[in-house]
């Protein structure tokens, strides 16, 4: 029965006999002894295996290539070497799977670009290993956060007919032969269907039955944009609360971000230290500041004034009614506030039809959370719960009501104020790791002309 | 600040003042007092609100319709009524959202068929409320189970090019205009892509870096079958372990199923009691038996012999080399074993190319877990880790190697024995609730000609 290396090191006891299994990161062979660094993915450091000349297969062990799979029986002893508390004195080294010189991950620095071409192997590298460990722990922490607060986890549909209204950003889902006449009545669902861009509308239906709910699932954009921050397939977290307003929404978002920052620092300390050292200097301090900060609330109107008064020459215009660009968002967060800030109550013209209309007639109860370094990390709103206001706005904006009859129904019976937000999970992972390209925080990224693996 | 009803009742204290918010299930109005059953989705029972004549809006409260949304301030007191420990004496009842007689969920029995046509409202019913609460708790428990065992959660891709080899069960994903010539080079990904049917192959890649991993995400089948057990979109859980064989795989599956059965009984007791009473008599006992059972292991060969010797007239033939049908699976579990049973080592001809070939030359290291009432609930296997055996089998079965080059690479360097299984999440929810139709355990089910909401 094997023990994971992380578990073994956490409960280390001198003289303990154990079995570990993993992959060779490096071998240093001398005449009498070979030092093998073994990694099983459970942590960054792995375990130093000391193989002596008395082993029957000492010679093959000395010739082991990076990437070979081993199962090792041995005794844990305190290590005389610097930088590690324990090492494993092998009594038996079973070479389970060889790796030769053609192995694409020889011990040297590889560029992230190169590693993307071997996405099937890159989880075995230090950086990608740490990224995907953090991603996993974070995802589990997301569920824990909501479970502790009694939020219901709802699986909203991936294939959807309802927001396929000719939007260019939708992938179409079909079983019709390519090139066949576009007779959607003959298609699998008897209508035109696509991949969801958000579970919010269905999430609202669930919030109006269970009060507090969240979704956490894949969403899609068929945007032909090759930027470091866009992927065609990504995971989104969308909580929704009934009997809640924009202030409640911001409170939840603040609590959520603080929770995840603290979680990363406390429960993924080794991997975070690695990112701090190798990916972004000062990362840990940046995250700690967010975790400890008071999140400021600022009206959109005030934000515009502050930007205009700043005397800074921005590339994009600053004017009431225009959306904020990343440069503005970062300025607000980094220069004006010096920390996380919610911008509240945006002009209705730049926001979606479902956002609650404020009494001023020109803004809606929308919010964005801006953080240093990246700008917007969360977008949310209180939803328009008044049927007449909602349908009027849909008419103004040319949103067809008929396909959303079920959404409107939710405002017909037992409607109530409710609010929620969306957090792109990959953006969060990028923020917490310092990784610059979304392709390097998704196991097998999907982008224009890329669907390998 | 509102309190969830479940939380309130769990920490009930006489005289406690509180605010609750939810939806009216029923109103009984007398001259001096009205009894309003309020439900906020946090539990089955809800809370009885006692509204006295002294309330300014007593008359409107008496006329409240089922489904109306309320926010109630009041004092918690011990209830003199049978069947409930607490009731809330209202000091203020705010009618947040009305519901009139046209509300489709008037207090009476509705068929599940009817409720499917109002899937946007059915979470507000007792049965569907309980189903989706259990589904949520179970999903969170799945993550907890794996997190406790240090399994890494991997998000495998939804859009995939690699298993699109003309399989009829794949949904195609495209941004080409319907009816446009089938020039896949012009498509978003520059090739033909579809929706994944399993994350296993990518999961294996992650297991070969992190040792123990799992996926939990949506999978798809474009099967045109209208049965109570098939949906086009469903969630699947797929663990994968490196340095593990078929015995380890069965052990994990047994532990997993036992964990989830116990979890349901212990942490969702009220909802389980409801299912036992209203959906399937004896459900709780059935689940308890599985939770406490020793899971039997039986070879496929022996299973065939047992079936042949049974003297039972099955609809489908029983013969070495043929797959087991549900009637056989149920007979084995219910009559032969009287509990859960793993059938091991199936004929290679009826199993997938990636399963490990046994030394007998005619079976593979596959397993199915059969349970009373439904038959197969888990399918898994040890994977073929030997490159030469794997490619030989692919050639025999006509599986093209070129699109799976990355999968083969994982056997080229650092290959090792590994094993995993798949569990359809909806099947599990059906099993634990007694619900007979998969459409009633998915929030918004997708089946042929149905993609509403």
GROMACS .gro file of N, CA and C in nm, chain B residues 89 163 236 300:
model
   12
  542UNK      N    1  -4.457   3.365   1.563
  542UNK     CA    2  -4.564   3.462   1.583
  542UNK      C    3  -4.521   3.593   1.518
  616UNK      N    4  -1.224   1.238  -2.977
  616UNK     CA    5  -1.304   1.118  -2.995
  616UNK      C    6  -1.422   1.143  -3.087
  689UNK      N    7  -2.096   1.343  -1.477
  689UNK     CA    8  -2.026   1.219  -1.453
  689UNK      C    9  -1.909   1.243  -1.357
  753UNK      N   10  -1.669  -1.254  -1.407
  753UNK     CA   11  -1.770  -1.260  -1.513
  753UNK      C   12  -1.805  -1.405  -1.546
   0.00000   0.00000   0.00000
